[in-house]
Amino acid sequence: MRKNRWPALCYHALFIAFILAPLAVVVAVSFTDKGYISMPVDGLSLRWFRAIAQAPEMVQAFWISIWLGLASATTAVILSVPAALAMVRYRFPERSALMAFFLSPLMIPPVVLGVAFLRFFNLAGISGSFPWLVATHVIFVAPYSLRLVLAAAAGMDRDAERAALSLGAPRRTMVRRVLLPMILPGIAGGWLLAFTQSFDELTMTIFVATPGMTTLPVVMYNHIAQTIDPLVASVSTVLIAVTLVLMVLLDRVVGLERVLAGNH
């Protein structure tokens, strides 16, 4: 196996530095002792991390985003698994049109979806409801989970299913102990991607969120529009740290390569 020469290593190092530079700036700004965003940082302080506890709207929005992401990602995966299995295993005239319909939210700008949902909710008189907010996020994130489940289902060996059925296993047992474990990397990766997209979504959510159901990205956006203090930077740093911890735990328990690349 040929080793990477120093030009390739330098290129990769510069590329990684380019990707991580904005995150490093955000982390550095969050430790400033000033009351405004400034670089370089002259003095270090934890005042803006303590300020998070004094901003209840941030804490409330964080938990709303967590529950919204959990509900929308789980619902999207539950809908994606049977849809992916049906489209992979069966050939019917409407298959291409149905797949294009399921994946169409990927091709529609989020601002268009937001305006459409806002108009629909106003006409139906159902705005301000958490279940309907979950429904909008499910429509938005379902294509991401569907793509990964489709990839896992397409590469699945069906001989294991036939062997389980031929040995007398009930179909429900075969699905639980053979089928689902075989496509588990696609399910886990699709759920993780759907949760990330739901938690991070701003453009569409800003149209459908109400004052009592405001997610963290919307609160952070409104805060930036009204003030220039580094509170948002400290919140971002906390989110970066939590994400790193979760990724390490996921790698230890399941394996990132298995989840994200779909390796069995």
mmCIF file of C-alpha atoms in Angstrom:
data_model
loop_
_atom_site.group_PDB
_atom_site.id
_atom_site.type_symbol
_atom_site.label_atom_id
_atom_site.label_comp_id
_atom_site.label_asym_id
_atom_site.label_seq_id
_atom_site.Cartn_x
_atom_site.Cartn_y
_atom_site.Cartn_z
ATOM 1 C CA MET A 1 0.000 0.000 0.000
ATOM 2 C CA ARG A 2 1.398 3.385 -1.001
ATOM 3 C CA LYS A 3 1.666 5.955 1.746
ATOM 4 C CA ASN A 4 0.520 9.521 1.241
ATOM 5 C CA ARG A 5 3.394 11.807 0.374
ATOM 6 C CA TRP A 6 3.912 15.117 2.153
ATOM 7 C CA PRO A 7 2.043 17.247 -0.473
ATOM 8 C CA ALA A 8 -1.055 15.115 0.050
ATOM 9 C CA LEU A 9 -0.681 15.282 3.830
ATOM 10 C CA CYS A 10 -0.276 19.072 3.683
ATOM 11 C CA TYR A 11 -3.340 19.360 1.469
ATOM 12 C CA HIS A 12 -5.456 17.284 3.874
ATOM 13 C CA ALA A 13 -4.164 19.261 6.861
ATOM 14 C CA LEU A 14 -5.052 22.573 5.192
ATOM 15 C CA PHE A 15 -8.476 21.252 4.197
ATOM 16 C CA ILE A 16 -9.234 20.095 7.757
ATOM 17 C CA ALA A 17 -7.997 23.433 9.144
ATOM 18 C CA PHE A 18 -10.255 25.282 6.682
ATOM 19 C CA ILE A 19 -13.258 23.248 7.839
ATOM 20 C CA LEU A 20 -12.512 23.618 11.557
ATOM 21 C CA ALA A 21 -11.475 27.290 11.515
ATOM 22 C CA PRO A 22 -15.027 28.717 11.906
ATOM 23 C CA LEU A 23 -15.696 26.371 14.836
ATOM 24 C CA ALA A 24 -12.431 27.383 16.466
ATOM 25 C CA VAL A 25 -13.363 31.066 16.147
ATOM 26 C CA VAL A 26 -16.778 30.446 17.726
ATOM 27 C CA VAL A 27 -15.201 28.558 20.632
ATOM 28 C CA ALA A 28 -12.596 31.298 21.150
ATOM 29 C CA VAL A 29 -15.211 34.070 21.134
ATOM 30 C CA SER A 30 -17.350 32.242 23.710
ATOM 31 C CA PHE A 31 -14.575 32.628 26.316
ATOM 32 C CA THR A 32 -14.262 36.408 25.961
ATOM 33 C CA ASP A 33 -14.690 38.616 29.006
ATOM 34 C CA LYS A 34 -16.173 41.475 26.979
ATOM 35 C CA GLY A 35 -19.834 42.237 26.494
ATOM 36 C CA TYR A 36 -19.605 42.062 22.730
ATOM 37 C CA ILE A 37 -18.140 39.762 20.086
ATOM 38 C CA SER A 38 -14.477 40.523 19.486
ATOM 39 C CA MET A 39 -11.409 38.852 18.046
ATOM 40 C CA PRO A 40 -8.714 38.377 19.176
ATOM 41 C CA VAL A 41 -9.779 37.574 22.717
ATOM 42 C CA ASP A 42 -7.838 39.634 25.266
ATOM 43 C CA GLY A 43 -9.124 38.091 28.497
ATOM 44 C CA LEU A 44 -10.694 34.707 29.212
ATOM 45 C CA SER A 45 -13.893 34.318 31.186
ATOM 46 C CA LEU A 46 -16.763 31.880 31.726
ATOM 47 C CA ARG A 47 -19.334 34.659 32.161
ATOM 48 C CA TRP A 48 -21.185 33.803 28.955
ATOM 49 C CA PHE A 49 -21.475 30.145 29.904
ATOM 50 C CA ARG A 50 -22.988 31.191 33.236
ATOM 51 C CA ALA A 51 -25.286 33.513 31.270
ATOM 52 C CA ILE A 52 -26.870 30.479 29.563
ATOM 53 C CA ALA A 53 -28.469 29.453 32.872
ATOM 54 C CA GLN A 54 -29.827 32.992 33.174
ATOM 55 C CA ALA A 55 -31.496 32.797 29.752
ATOM 56 C CA PRO A 56 -34.518 30.525 30.301
ATOM 57 C CA GLU A 57 -35.697 31.025 26.725
ATOM 58 C CA MET A 58 -32.501 29.325 25.510
ATOM 59 C CA VAL A 59 -32.918 26.374 27.876
ATOM 60 C CA GLN A 60 -36.592 25.949 27.009
ATOM 61 C CA ALA A 61 -35.877 26.174 23.283
ATOM 62 C CA PHE A 62 -33.096 23.588 23.652
ATOM 63 C CA TRP A 63 -35.453 21.021 25.160
ATOM 64 C CA ILE A 64 -38.118 21.784 22.569
ATOM 65 C CA SER A 65 -35.538 21.158 19.845
ATOM 66 C CA ILE A 66 -34.464 17.899 21.526
ATOM 67 C CA TRP A 67 -38.009 16.549 21.806
ATOM 68 C CA LEU A 68 -38.850 17.775 18.324
ATOM 69 C CA GLY A 69 -35.772 16.067 16.868
ATOM 70 C CA LEU A 70 -36.462 12.817 18.718
ATOM 71 C CA ALA A 71 -40.108 12.716 17.647
ATOM 72 C CA SER A 72 -39.540 13.705 14.015
ATOM 73 C CA ALA A 73 -36.491 11.445 13.489
ATOM 74 C CA THR A 74 -38.198 8.423 15.061
ATOM 75 C CA THR A 75 -41.385 8.971 13.068
ATOM 76 C CA ALA A 76 -39.396 9.465 9.853
ATOM 77 C CA VAL A 77 -37.524 6.187 10.375
ATOM 78 C CA ILE A 78 -40.728 4.287 11.180
ATOM 79 C CA LEU A 79 -42.199 5.521 7.888
ATOM 80 C CA SER A 80 -38.976 5.048 5.910
ATOM 81 C CA VAL A 81 -38.372 1.364 6.701
ATOM 82 C CA PRO A 82 -41.551 -0.087 5.092
ATOM 83 C CA ALA A 83 -41.360 2.433 2.238
ATOM 84 C CA ALA A 84 -37.745 1.512 1.465
ATOM 85 C CA LEU A 85 -38.402 -2.230 1.649
ATOM 86 C CA ALA A 86 -41.415 -1.894 -0.671
ATOM 87 C CA MET A 87 -39.500 0.134 -3.260
ATOM 88 C CA VAL A 88 -36.464 -2.167 -3.164
ATOM 89 C CA ARG A 89 -38.305 -5.483 -3.324
ATOM 90 C CA TYR A 90 -41.167 -4.749 -5.690
ATOM 91 C CA ARG A 91 -41.296 -3.385 -9.212
ATOM 92 C CA PHE A 92 -44.482 -1.517 -10.128
ATOM 93 C CA PRO A 93 -45.255 1.218 -12.684
ATOM 94 C CA GLU A 94 -45.580 4.001 -10.128
ATOM 95 C CA ARG A 95 -42.331 3.123 -8.338
ATOM 96 C CA SER A 96 -40.224 5.935 -9.840
ATOM 97 C CA ALA A 97 -42.964 8.508 -9.353
ATOM 98 C CA LEU A 98 -43.487 7.379 -5.753
ATOM 99 C CA MET A 99 -39.776 7.602 -4.979
ATOM 100 C CA ALA A 100 -39.601 11.072 -6.528
ATOM 101 C CA PHE A 101 -42.577 12.108 -4.396
ATOM 102 C CA PHE A 102 -40.957 10.857 -1.183
ATOM 103 C CA LEU A 103 -37.684 12.613 -1.991
ATOM 104 C CA SER A 104 -39.261 15.837 -3.311
ATOM 105 C CA PRO A 105 -38.740 17.830 -0.053
ATOM 106 C CA LEU A 106 -35.015 17.676 -0.827
ATOM 107 C CA MET A 107 -35.617 19.673 -4.018
ATOM 108 C CA ILE A 108 -37.951 22.291 -2.518
ATOM 109 C CA PRO A 109 -36.302 25.274 -0.773
ATOM 110 C CA PRO A 110 -37.052 25.304 2.972
ATOM 111 C CA VAL A 111 -38.397 28.854 2.714
ATOM 112 C CA VAL A 112 -41.015 27.643 0.222
ATOM 113 C CA LEU A 113 -41.988 24.794 2.536
ATOM 114 C CA GLY A 114 -42.206 27.215 5.442
ATOM 115 C CA VAL A 115 -44.510 29.614 3.612
ATOM 116 C CA ALA A 116 -46.676 26.728 2.376
ATOM 117 C CA PHE A 117 -47.019 25.223 5.866
ATOM 118 C CA LEU A 118 -47.729 28.635 7.385
ATOM 119 C CA ARG A 119 -50.519 29.261 4.892
ATOM 120 C CA PHE A 120 -51.958 25.781 5.384
ATOM 121 C CA PHE A 121 -51.898 26.010 9.189
ATOM 122 C CA ASN A 122 -53.565 29.429 9.150
ATOM 123 C CA LEU A 123 -56.331 28.197 6.867
ATOM 124 C CA ALA A 124 -56.842 25.040 8.940
ATOM 125 C CA GLY A 125 -56.588 26.893 12.265
ATOM 126 C CA ILE A 126 -54.086 24.408 13.727
ATOM 127 C CA SER A 127 -51.007 26.572 14.199
ATOM 128 C CA GLY A 128 -49.170 26.493 17.506
ATOM 129 C CA SER A 129 -49.528 22.748 18.051
ATOM 130 C CA PHE A 130 -46.432 20.665 18.816
ATOM 131 C CA PRO A 131 -47.726 17.587 16.897
ATOM 132 C CA TRP A 132 -48.158 19.689 13.763
ATOM 133 C CA LEU A 133 -44.674 21.112 14.215
ATOM 134 C CA VAL A 134 -43.435 17.519 14.387
ATOM 135 C CA ALA A 135 -45.370 16.738 11.202
ATOM 136 C CA THR A 136 -43.650 19.541 9.297
ATOM 137 C CA HIS A 137 -40.238 18.306 10.437
ATOM 138 C CA VAL A 138 -41.098 14.717 9.516
ATOM 139 C CA ILE A 139 -41.883 15.829 5.966
ATOM 140 C CA PHE A 140 -38.601 17.745 5.865
ATOM 141 C CA VAL A 141 -36.285 15.052 7.317
ATOM 142 C CA ALA A 142 -37.933 11.847 6.036
ATOM 143 C CA PRO A 143 -36.034 11.930 2.688
ATOM 144 C CA TYR A 144 -32.701 11.865 4.560
ATOM 145 C CA SER A 145 -33.589 8.751 6.538
ATOM 146 C CA LEU A 146 -35.233 7.156 3.491
ATOM 147 C CA ARG A 147 -32.065 7.476 1.404
ATOM 148 C CA LEU A 148 -29.924 5.659 3.966
ATOM 149 C CA VAL A 149 -32.500 2.944 4.608
ATOM 150 C CA LEU A 150 -32.854 2.468 0.850
ATOM 151 C CA ALA A 151 -29.102 2.000 0.529
ATOM 152 C CA ALA A 152 -29.053 -0.550 3.349
ATOM 153 C CA ALA A 153 -32.067 -2.443 2.003
ATOM 154 C CA ALA A 154 -30.688 -2.529 -1.548
ATOM 155 C CA GLY A 155 -27.484 -4.225 -0.381
ATOM 156 C CA MET A 156 -29.241 -6.761 1.820
ATOM 157 C CA ASP A 157 -28.885 -10.503 1.115
ATOM 158 C CA ARG A 158 -32.363 -12.023 1.098
ATOM 159 C CA ASP A 159 -31.040 -15.583 1.397
ATOM 160 C CA ALA A 160 -30.830 -15.106 5.170
ATOM 161 C CA GLU A 161 -34.549 -14.290 5.277
ATOM 162 C CA ARG A 162 -35.435 -17.350 3.195
ATOM 163 C CA ALA A 163 -33.240 -19.523 5.386
ATOM 164 C CA ALA A 164 -34.956 -18.279 8.537
ATOM 165 C CA LEU A 165 -38.418 -18.895 7.075
ATOM 166 C CA SER A 166 -37.458 -22.327 5.749
ATOM 167 C CA LEU A 167 -36.233 -23.317 9.234
ATOM 168 C CA GLY A 168 -39.658 -22.560 10.666
ATOM 169 C CA ALA A 169 -39.212 -19.084 12.072
ATOM 170 C CA PRO A 170 -42.439 -17.017 12.074
ATOM 171 C CA ARG A 171 -42.348 -14.003 9.797
ATOM 172 C CA ARG A 172 -42.521 -11.636 12.773
ATOM 173 C CA THR A 173 -39.492 -13.351 14.336
ATOM 174 C CA MET A 174 -37.647 -13.249 11.019
ATOM 175 C CA VAL A 175 -38.247 -9.508 10.729
ATOM 176 C CA ARG A 176 -37.130 -8.853 14.303
ATOM 177 C CA ARG A 177 -34.067 -11.115 14.400
ATOM 178 C CA VAL A 178 -32.889 -11.217 10.774
ATOM 179 C CA LEU A 179 -34.280 -8.379 8.642
ATOM 180 C CA LEU A 180 -33.981 -5.424 11.028
ATOM 181 C CA PRO A 181 -30.450 -6.300 12.255
ATOM 182 C CA MET A 182 -29.275 -6.498 8.631
ATOM 183 C CA ILE A 183 -30.471 -2.991 7.812
ATOM 184 C CA LEU A 184 -29.721 -1.565 11.281
ATOM 185 C CA PRO A 185 -26.740 0.550 10.078
ATOM 186 C CA GLY A 186 -28.996 2.290 7.547
ATOM 187 C CA ILE A 187 -31.721 2.774 10.161
ATOM 188 C CA ALA A 188 -29.286 4.167 12.740
ATOM 189 C CA GLY A 189 -27.557 6.416 10.223
ATOM 190 C CA GLY A 190 -30.882 7.630 8.838
ATOM 191 C CA TRP A 191 -32.187 8.379 12.326
ATOM 192 C CA LEU A 192 -29.026 10.254 13.254
ATOM 193 C CA LEU A 193 -29.082 12.313 10.063
ATOM 194 C CA ALA A 194 -32.804 13.051 10.439
ATOM 195 C CA PHE A 195 -32.335 14.137 14.065
ATOM 196 C CA THR A 196 -29.444 16.423 13.100
ATOM 197 C CA GLN A 197 -31.432 18.026 10.286
ATOM 198 C CA SER A 198 -34.468 18.539 12.527
ATOM 199 C CA PHE A 199 -32.442 20.019 15.397
ATOM 200 C CA ASP A 200 -30.567 22.362 13.042
ATOM 201 C CA GLU A 201 -33.506 23.453 10.854
ATOM 202 C CA LEU A 202 -34.113 27.218 10.907
ATOM 203 C CA THR A 203 -35.467 28.516 7.593
ATOM 204 C CA MET A 204 -38.683 26.465 7.546
ATOM 205 C CA THR A 205 -39.202 26.428 11.328
ATOM 206 C CA ILE A 206 -39.100 30.197 11.637
ATOM 207 C CA PHE A 207 -42.375 30.331 9.653
ATOM 208 C CA VAL A 208 -44.282 27.645 11.561
ATOM 209 C CA ALA A 209 -42.929 28.049 15.116
ATOM 210 C CA THR A 210 -45.096 30.014 17.539
ATOM 211 C CA PRO A 211 -43.916 31.960 20.624
ATOM 212 C CA GLY A 212 -44.671 28.978 22.852
ATOM 213 C CA MET A 213 -43.033 26.450 20.516
ATOM 214 C CA THR A 214 -39.788 28.115 19.450
ATOM 215 C CA THR A 215 -36.779 25.936 18.699
ATOM 216 C CA LEU A 216 -33.201 26.719 19.653
ATOM 217 C CA PRO A 217 -32.038 27.813 16.146
ATOM 218 C CA VAL A 218 -34.938 30.276 15.947
ATOM 219 C CA VAL A 219 -34.173 31.690 19.412
ATOM 220 C CA MET A 220 -30.478 32.027 18.528
ATOM 221 C CA TYR A 221 -31.343 33.764 15.258
ATOM 222 C CA ASN A 222 -33.654 36.221 17.021
ATOM 223 C CA HIS A 223 -31.006 36.855 19.675
ATOM 224 C CA ILE A 224 -28.374 37.668 17.053
ATOM 225 C CA ALA A 225 -30.783 40.059 15.348
ATOM 226 C CA GLN A 226 -31.339 41.988 18.588
ATOM 227 C CA THR A 227 -27.921 42.045 20.296
ATOM 228 C CA ILE A 228 -24.219 41.476 19.675
ATOM 229 C CA ASP A 229 -23.214 39.766 22.920
ATOM 230 C CA PRO A 230 -21.351 36.410 22.787
ATOM 231 C CA LEU A 231 -24.191 34.399 24.383
ATOM 232 C CA VAL A 232 -24.934 32.624 21.108
ATOM 233 C CA ALA A 233 -21.243 31.724 20.782
ATOM 234 C CA SER A 234 -21.262 30.120 24.234
ATOM 235 C CA VAL A 235 -24.416 28.158 23.383
ATOM 236 C CA SER A 236 -22.764 26.994 20.161
ATOM 237 C CA THR A 237 -19.669 25.904 22.081
ATOM 238 C CA VAL A 238 -21.793 23.841 24.461
ATOM 239 C CA LEU A 239 -23.537 22.203 21.482
ATOM 240 C CA ILE A 240 -20.159 21.425 19.877
ATOM 241 C CA ALA A 241 -18.926 19.827 23.112
ATOM 242 C CA VAL A 242 -22.117 17.773 23.529
ATOM 243 C CA THR A 243 -21.887 16.623 19.907
ATOM 244 C CA LEU A 244 -18.272 15.513 20.349
ATOM 245 C CA VAL A 245 -19.173 13.540 23.483
ATOM 246 C CA LEU A 246 -22.103 11.852 21.742
ATOM 247 C CA MET A 247 -19.965 10.982 18.721
ATOM 248 C CA VAL A 248 -17.316 9.421 20.960
ATOM 249 C CA LEU A 249 -19.958 7.403 22.809
ATOM 250 C CA LEU A 250 -21.541 6.320 19.537
ATOM 251 C CA ASP A 251 -18.161 5.248 18.201
ATOM 252 C CA ARG A 252 -17.464 3.251 21.379
ATOM 253 C CA VAL A 253 -20.856 1.539 21.495
ATOM 254 C CA VAL A 254 -21.739 0.985 17.820
ATOM 255 C CA GLY A 255 -18.929 2.327 15.652
ATOM 256 C CA LEU A 256 -19.169 5.435 13.519
ATOM 257 C CA GLU A 257 -17.972 3.627 10.424
ATOM 258 C CA ARG A 258 -20.737 1.085 10.743
ATOM 259 C CA VAL A 259 -23.446 3.699 11.317
ATOM 260 C CA LEU A 260 -22.368 6.350 8.794
ATOM 261 C CA ALA A 261 -20.871 4.128 6.081
ATOM 262 C CA GLY A 262 -23.280 1.240 6.476
ATOM 263 C CA ASN A 263 -20.624 -1.430 7.041
ATOM 264 C CA HIS A 264 -21.856 -4.619 8.708
#
